[in-house]
C-alpha cells in the first residue's frame, strides 16, 4: 500500500484491510472483487491484484509463510527489488538497503550527487552509498529511518534543514544546493483525453455496469459502459460505438447528464456522461468482460474507480 501512496493516506486502508483479511490464507481465499473493494480509491489497482496473487502463491508454495530469500521473494507477483529489500531488512533483519524515492532524495542531497535522479549512474551511486551507510545490526530500523527522514524532513520542496539530524553532514546544505538537488528530469506535459459513459436503466431502475479487463488501467473494477472518444469523433457517436464494442448492443443517446474531470498519473480525462436507451440487442460478455444490472444499493458494494464515484456524485448533486 505504501508504494506510491503516502503513509497518512494508507493507515485507515491498512487497518480496514487487516480487519477484513486476518491472514495470508484469508486473503488468498478471497474473491478478487472483495480485494478490489477494500482497495477502492487507493489507486494503482494492479498492486491489489498482485498482492492477491502473491497471497495465493505464498499459500500454495510456502504454506502461508513469506520466503526469506531474495530469489523467492522476487518470484512472487508484485514484488520487485525495492519491496524485496524492504521485506528482507525489516521482516528478517538482513543487511540490505531498501531504495525508494525518499531514500534516493536524502542520499542525493547528503552527498550532493550531480546525476539526474533515476538515471543509471544515480541509481548505482545511491545504492552503493546506501549499502555503505547501512547499519548491519539494525538494517530494518535504518531503512525506515531514512525513508521517514525523506518523507517528513528532507522533502522534495522546502526541506526542513534546520530540524534535520544530518544537517552537519549534508553537502547539499553546505553548498546551499538543497533546493536544486536532487537533479530531476523535466516531466512531459500531461495529455488530455475525452471519454464517454452511458447511464442505462432497465424497467426496475437498475443501472447497467461492466467490469474492466483484469489487466490494464483500473483492471477488474466496475464502470459505466463507454470508452475513449476517437480523434475528431463526435461524443455521441463515440458513445454509440464504444457501447456496441463493449457489450454488443445498440443504444440511443437521450441527453447529457454530467461532465466530470479526473487526473491520473500520466494523463487527464474529461468524462462526458449521457442518459441512454437500449434500442437493439441484449448485453453480451465480450472478451470475457462481465456485466450486470445493479440497484443503487448494490452499486455501493462494487469496486469502482474514483472517476466513477465522481460521476455518481455529479448525478446526485
Tab-separated table of C-alpha atoms in Angstrom:
chain	number	residue	atom	x	y	z
A	1	UNK	CA	0.000	0.000	0.000
A	2	UNK	CA	2.895	2.360	0.671
A	3	UNK	CA	4.139	2.086	-2.904
A	4	UNK	CA	3.247	5.451	-4.492
A	5	UNK	CA	0.913	6.401	-1.622
A	6	UNK	CA	1.655	8.471	1.486
A	7	UNK	CA	1.578	6.966	4.983
A	8	UNK	CA	-1.252	9.123	6.318
A	9	UNK	CA	-3.442	8.080	3.383
A	10	UNK	CA	-2.596	4.404	3.783
A	11	UNK	CA	-3.219	3.938	7.526
A	12	UNK	CA	-7.054	3.669	7.501
A	13	UNK	CA	-6.948	1.407	4.439
A	14	UNK	CA	-4.288	-0.783	6.063
A	15	UNK	CA	-6.270	-1.212	9.282
A	16	UNK	CA	-9.503	-1.921	7.417
A	17	UNK	CA	-7.715	-4.393	5.112
A	18	UNK	CA	-6.304	-6.349	8.063
A	19	UNK	CA	-9.689	-6.471	9.762
A	20	UNK	CA	-11.157	-7.961	6.590
A	21	UNK	CA	-8.277	-10.321	5.752
A	22	UNK	CA	-6.764	-11.522	9.016
A	23	UNK	CA	-4.162	-13.842	7.449
A	24	UNK	CA	-2.414	-14.557	4.176
A	25	UNK	CA	-4.688	-17.570	3.764
A	26	UNK	CA	-7.821	-15.433	4.235
A	27	UNK	CA	-6.572	-13.060	1.553
A	28	UNK	CA	-5.723	-15.928	-0.787
A	29	UNK	CA	-9.246	-17.360	-0.437
A	30	UNK	CA	-10.996	-14.013	-1.017
A	31	UNK	CA	-12.715	-13.090	-4.283
A	32	UNK	CA	-10.956	-10.528	-6.465
A	33	UNK	CA	-13.987	-8.233	-6.133
A	34	UNK	CA	-13.614	-8.243	-2.349
A	35	UNK	CA	-9.938	-7.326	-2.532
A	36	UNK	CA	-10.511	-4.515	-5.031
A	37	UNK	CA	-13.382	-3.136	-2.947
A	38	UNK	CA	-11.118	-2.896	0.110
A	39	UNK	CA	-8.543	-1.119	-2.085
A	40	UNK	CA	-11.074	1.306	-3.578
A	41	UNK	CA	-9.697	4.885	-4.025
A	42	UNK	CA	-6.098	3.885	-3.174
A	43	UNK	CA	-5.304	3.828	-6.896
A	44	UNK	CA	-2.771	1.739	-8.810
A	45	UNK	CA	-5.097	-1.251	-8.565
A	46	UNK	CA	-2.519	-3.595	-10.074
A	47	UNK	CA	-0.948	-3.516	-6.600
A	48	UNK	CA	-4.100	-5.080	-5.133
A	49	UNK	CA	-4.293	-7.722	-7.852
A	50	UNK	CA	-0.610	-8.557	-7.406
A	51	UNK	CA	-0.993	-8.751	-3.625
A	52	UNK	CA	-3.925	-11.114	-4.047
A	53	UNK	CA	-1.967	-13.280	-6.496
A	54	UNK	CA	1.084	-13.274	-4.209
A	55	UNK	CA	-1.042	-14.433	-1.266
A	56	UNK	CA	-2.265	-17.377	-3.333
A	57	UNK	CA	1.322	-18.228	-4.307
A	58	UNK	CA	2.516	-17.988	-0.689
A	59	UNK	CA	-0.223	-20.366	0.480
A	60	UNK	CA	0.304	-22.793	-2.392
A	61	UNK	CA	4.111	-22.888	-2.361
A	62	UNK	CA	5.168	-21.741	1.113
A	63	UNK	CA	2.369	-22.955	3.409
A	64	UNK	CA	1.341	-19.382	4.194
A	65	UNK	CA	4.798	-18.129	5.235
A	66	UNK	CA	6.755	-15.496	3.351
A	67	UNK	CA	10.040	-16.829	1.914
A	68	UNK	CA	13.192	-15.386	3.468
A	69	UNK	CA	15.439	-15.036	0.441
A	70	UNK	CA	15.539	-12.521	-2.415
A	71	UNK	CA	15.169	-15.008	-5.268
A	72	UNK	CA	11.937	-16.499	-3.934
A	73	UNK	CA	10.538	-13.106	-2.956
A	74	UNK	CA	11.195	-11.718	-6.440
A	75	UNK	CA	9.305	-14.680	-7.918
A	76	UNK	CA	6.105	-13.521	-6.161
A	77	UNK	CA	3.612	-11.326	-8.031
A	78	UNK	CA	4.155	-7.618	-7.499
A	79	UNK	CA	7.440	-7.861	-5.597
A	80	UNK	CA	10.373	-6.030	-7.160
A	81	UNK	CA	13.832	-5.119	-5.918
A	82	UNK	CA	12.714	-2.377	-3.539
A	83	UNK	CA	9.900	-4.377	-1.921
A	84	UNK	CA	12.117	-7.447	-1.610
A	85	UNK	CA	14.823	-5.364	0.089
A	86	UNK	CA	12.313	-3.777	2.458
A	87	UNK	CA	10.929	-7.184	3.439
A	88	UNK	CA	14.368	-8.737	3.901
A	89	UNK	CA	15.641	-5.888	6.079
A	90	UNK	CA	12.511	-5.050	8.082
A	91	UNK	CA	10.932	-8.501	8.494
A	92	UNK	CA	14.077	-10.650	8.567
A	93	UNK	CA	16.811	-8.191	9.685
A	94	UNK	CA	19.036	-8.963	6.692
A	95	UNK	CA	21.615	-6.252	5.826
A	96	UNK	CA	20.263	-4.934	2.517
A	97	UNK	CA	19.453	-1.320	1.676
A	98	UNK	CA	15.904	-0.544	0.514
A	99	UNK	CA	15.899	2.299	-2.009
A	100	UNK	CA	12.696	4.250	-2.581
A	101	UNK	CA	12.202	7.827	-3.751
A	102	UNK	CA	12.665	9.239	-0.264
A	103	UNK	CA	15.930	7.377	0.300
A	104	UNK	CA	17.238	8.436	-3.107
A	105	UNK	CA	16.487	12.082	-2.345
A	106	UNK	CA	18.150	12.003	1.095
A	107	UNK	CA	21.336	10.394	-0.197
A	108	UNK	CA	21.465	12.600	-3.294
A	109	UNK	CA	21.407	15.677	-1.067
A	110	UNK	CA	23.629	14.241	1.617
A	111	UNK	CA	26.414	13.641	-0.937
A	112	UNK	CA	25.405	16.379	-3.432
A	113	UNK	CA	25.166	13.900	-6.281
A	114	UNK	CA	25.112	15.643	-9.681
A	115	UNK	CA	23.488	12.844	-11.704
A	116	UNK	CA	19.757	13.163	-12.513
A	117	UNK	CA	17.613	11.152	-10.124
A	118	UNK	CA	16.564	7.865	-11.690
A	119	UNK	CA	19.429	7.730	-14.186
A	120	UNK	CA	21.510	4.516	-14.219
A	121	UNK	CA	24.507	6.395	-12.802
A	122	UNK	CA	22.445	7.928	-9.991
A	123	UNK	CA	20.809	4.602	-9.094
A	124	UNK	CA	24.192	2.879	-8.769
A	125	UNK	CA	25.645	5.731	-6.696
A	126	UNK	CA	22.644	5.804	-4.359
A	127	UNK	CA	22.629	2.023	-3.905
A	128	UNK	CA	26.378	1.869	-3.224
A	129	UNK	CA	26.227	4.720	-0.710
A	130	UNK	CA	23.107	3.347	0.996
A	131	UNK	CA	24.737	-0.051	1.440
A	132	UNK	CA	27.881	1.641	2.781
A	133	UNK	CA	25.876	3.630	5.348
A	134	UNK	CA	23.520	0.774	6.277
A	135	UNK	CA	23.512	-0.405	9.874
A	136	UNK	CA	24.380	-4.091	9.680
A	137	UNK	CA	22.992	-4.612	13.188
A	138	UNK	CA	19.639	-2.844	12.649
A	139	UNK	CA	19.089	-2.690	8.857
A	140	UNK	CA	15.303	-2.513	9.065
A	141	UNK	CA	15.305	0.379	11.517
A	142	UNK	CA	17.955	2.183	9.447
A	143	UNK	CA	15.986	1.810	6.197
A	144	UNK	CA	12.782	3.010	7.827
A	145	UNK	CA	14.570	5.962	9.426
A	146	UNK	CA	15.959	7.163	6.084
A	147	UNK	CA	12.555	6.681	4.441
A	148	UNK	CA	10.853	8.691	7.192
A	149	UNK	CA	13.517	11.396	7.039
A	150	UNK	CA	12.819	11.846	3.347
A	151	UNK	CA	9.053	11.774	3.821
A	152	UNK	CA	8.875	14.275	6.700
A	153	UNK	CA	12.062	16.413	6.748
A	154	UNK	CA	14.087	16.100	3.534
A	155	UNK	CA	11.010	16.739	1.409
A	156	UNK	CA	11.058	17.407	-2.367
A	157	UNK	CA	10.348	21.116	-1.858
A	158	UNK	CA	11.264	23.361	1.073
A	159	UNK	CA	13.187	20.755	3.097
A	160	UNK	CA	13.312	21.410	6.846
A	161	UNK	CA	17.095	21.558	7.056
A	162	UNK	CA	17.201	23.255	10.465
A	163	UNK	CA	15.443	20.286	12.081
A	164	UNK	CA	17.378	17.627	10.155
A	165	UNK	CA	19.630	15.410	12.271
A	166	UNK	CA	22.021	15.104	9.334
A	167	UNK	CA	22.359	18.828	8.585
A	168	UNK	CA	26.008	18.998	9.696
A	169	UNK	CA	26.876	16.149	7.310
A	170	UNK	CA	24.845	17.313	4.316
A	171	UNK	CA	26.907	18.538	1.379
A	172	UNK	CA	23.851	19.991	-0.364
A	173	UNK	CA	23.105	22.202	2.658
A	174	UNK	CA	26.757	23.160	2.953
A	175	UNK	CA	26.747	24.232	-0.705
A	176	UNK	CA	23.242	25.768	-0.372
A	177	UNK	CA	22.000	23.432	-3.098
A	178	UNK	CA	19.264	21.663	-1.116
A	179	UNK	CA	16.551	23.295	-3.257
A	180	UNK	CA	18.316	22.379	-6.514
A	181	UNK	CA	19.117	18.778	-5.578
A	182	UNK	CA	18.430	16.125	-6.452
A	183	UNK	CA	18.553	16.900	-10.155
A	184	UNK	CA	15.320	15.709	-11.745
A	185	UNK	CA	14.232	15.230	-15.312
A	186	UNK	CA	11.510	17.563	-16.516
A	187	UNK	CA	8.204	15.764	-16.760
A	188	UNK	CA	6.328	15.962	-20.051
A	189	UNK	CA	3.018	17.799	-20.064
A	190	UNK	CA	0.046	15.566	-19.241
A	191	UNK	CA	-2.085	14.603	-22.208
A	192	UNK	CA	-5.840	15.146	-22.048
A	193	UNK	CA	-8.418	12.585	-23.141
A	194	UNK	CA	-12.179	12.752	-23.593
A	195	UNK	CA	-14.119	9.679	-22.523
A	196	UNK	CA	-17.847	8.979	-22.578
A	197	UNK	CA	-20.098	6.974	-20.304
A	198	UNK	CA	-23.659	5.713	-20.733
A	199	UNK	CA	-26.266	5.571	-17.976
A	200	UNK	CA	-28.631	2.775	-18.996
A	201	UNK	CA	-31.590	1.781	-16.793
A	202	UNK	CA	-33.865	-1.246	-17.001
A	203	UNK	CA	-37.534	-1.405	-16.028
A	204	UNK	CA	-36.575	-1.922	-12.379
A	205	UNK	CA	-34.472	1.260	-12.453
A	206	UNK	CA	-31.286	-0.764	-12.168
A	207	UNK	CA	-28.203	0.618	-13.890
A	208	UNK	CA	-26.019	-1.343	-16.306
A	209	UNK	CA	-22.348	-1.704	-15.349
A	210	UNK	CA	-19.477	-3.585	-16.961
A	211	UNK	CA	-16.253	-4.917	-15.473
A	212	UNK	CA	-12.939	-3.686	-16.838
A	213	UNK	CA	-10.454	-6.263	-18.162
A	214	UNK	CA	-8.271	-7.744	-15.430
A	215	UNK	CA	-5.121	-6.291	-16.988
A	216	UNK	CA	-4.566	-2.639	-17.765
A	217	UNK	CA	-5.663	0.598	-16.115
A	218	UNK	CA	-8.072	0.037	-13.190
A	219	UNK	CA	-8.256	-3.647	-14.111
A	220	UNK	CA	-11.096	-5.584	-12.507
A	221	UNK	CA	-13.059	-2.529	-11.353
A	222	UNK	CA	-16.626	-1.880	-12.451
A	223	UNK	CA	-17.655	1.064	-14.603
A	224	UNK	CA	-20.447	2.517	-16.680
A	225	UNK	CA	-20.395	1.403	-20.343
A	226	UNK	CA	-18.425	3.597	-22.721
A	227	UNK	CA	-14.854	4.410	-23.594
A	228	UNK	CA	-12.469	6.870	-25.185
A	229	UNK	CA	-13.503	9.217	-27.973
A	230	UNK	CA	-11.560	8.887	-31.207
A	231	UNK	CA	-9.821	11.817	-32.871
A	232	UNK	CA	-12.378	14.269	-34.284
A	233	UNK	CA	-15.219	11.873	-33.335
A	234	UNK	CA	-18.446	13.412	-32.002
A	235	UNK	CA	-19.097	12.498	-28.373
A	236	UNK	CA	-22.489	10.919	-29.054
A	237	UNK	CA	-21.110	8.900	-31.986
A	238	UNK	CA	-18.235	7.729	-29.800
A	239	UNK	CA	-20.660	6.632	-27.106
A	240	UNK	CA	-22.761	4.556	-29.505
A	241	UNK	CA	-19.597	2.970	-30.922
A	242	UNK	CA	-17.896	2.142	-27.617
A	243	UNK	CA	-21.012	0.640	-26.030
A	244	UNK	CA	-21.524	-1.512	-29.127
A	245	UNK	CA	-17.889	-2.671	-28.971
A	246	UNK	CA	-18.070	-3.321	-25.245
A	247	UNK	CA	-21.443	-5.038	-24.875
A	248	UNK	CA	-22.693	-5.790	-28.376
A	249	UNK	CA	-25.809	-3.612	-28.039
A	250	UNK	CA	-27.159	-0.586	-29.835
A	251	UNK	CA	-28.075	2.500	-27.820
A	252	UNK	CA	-29.741	5.826	-28.468
A	253	UNK	CA	-28.304	8.863	-26.714
A	254	UNK	CA	-31.079	10.742	-24.918
A	255	UNK	CA	-29.450	13.649	-23.072
A	256	UNK	CA	-26.252	14.900	-21.482
A	257	UNK	CA	-26.244	14.441	-17.704
A	258	UNK	CA	-22.838	15.474	-16.375
A	259	UNK	CA	-19.235	16.262	-17.219
A	260	UNK	CA	-16.547	15.098	-14.789
A	261	UNK	CA	-12.818	15.866	-14.741
A	262	UNK	CA	-10.242	13.488	-13.288
A	263	UNK	CA	-6.445	13.230	-13.300
A	264	UNK	CA	-4.371	10.075	-13.440
A	265	UNK	CA	-0.606	9.891	-13.073
A	266	UNK	CA	0.211	10.276	-16.767
A	267	UNK	CA	-2.878	11.908	-18.247
A	268	UNK	CA	-6.080	13.799	-17.504
A	269	UNK	CA	-9.598	12.961	-18.608
A	270	UNK	CA	-12.930	14.668	-19.020
A	271	UNK	CA	-15.758	12.147	-18.790
A	272	UNK	CA	-18.983	13.115	-20.572
A	273	UNK	CA	-21.959	11.246	-19.133
A	274	UNK	CA	-25.174	10.665	-21.110
A	275	UNK	CA	-28.529	9.111	-20.344
A	276	UNK	CA	-29.110	6.431	-22.982
A	277	UNK	CA	-31.691	3.861	-24.010
A	278	UNK	CA	-31.193	0.331	-25.337
A	279	UNK	CA	-32.576	0.072	-28.875
A	280	UNK	CA	-31.032	-3.132	-30.213
A	281	UNK	CA	-29.811	-6.422	-28.775
A	282	UNK	CA	-29.048	-7.680	-25.289
A	283	UNK	CA	-25.755	-7.150	-23.435
A	284	UNK	CA	-23.132	-9.825	-24.082
A	285	UNK	CA	-19.945	-10.768	-22.243
A	286	UNK	CA	-17.439	-9.847	-24.929
A	287	UNK	CA	-13.730	-10.627	-24.432
A	288	UNK	CA	-14.541	-12.199	-21.069
A	289	UNK	CA	-15.951	-8.996	-19.545
A	290	UNK	CA	-18.750	-9.392	-17.049
A	291	UNK	CA	-21.757	-7.082	-16.970
A	292	UNK	CA	-24.851	-6.800	-14.800
A	293	UNK	CA	-27.807	-4.674	-13.851
A	294	UNK	CA	-27.410	-3.342	-10.302
A	295	UNK	CA	-29.554	-1.379	-7.890
A	296	UNK	CA	-28.302	1.826	-6.280
A	297	UNK	CA	-27.627	-0.168	-3.112
A	298	UNK	CA	-25.692	-2.880	-4.949
A	299	UNK	CA	-23.698	-0.235	-6.801
A	300	UNK	CA	-22.244	0.968	-3.498
A	301	UNK	CA	-20.864	-2.521	-2.822
A	302	UNK	CA	-18.996	-2.789	-6.114
A	303	UNK	CA	-15.360	-1.782	-6.503
A	304	UNK	CA	-15.463	1.430	-8.538
A	305	UNK	CA	-12.722	3.860	-9.509
A	306	UNK	CA	-12.595	7.386	-8.111
A	307	UNK	CA	-13.710	8.694	-11.509
A	308	UNK	CA	-16.846	6.524	-11.352
A	309	UNK	CA	-17.532	7.780	-7.834
A	310	UNK	CA	-17.232	11.336	-9.137
A	311	UNK	CA	-19.812	10.504	-11.800
A	312	UNK	CA	-22.199	9.199	-9.131
A	313	UNK	CA	-21.679	12.325	-7.044
A	314	UNK	CA	-22.352	14.539	-10.050
A	315	UNK	CA	-25.543	12.644	-10.912
A	316	UNK	CA	-26.857	13.011	-7.364
A	317	UNK	CA	-25.934	16.667	-6.926
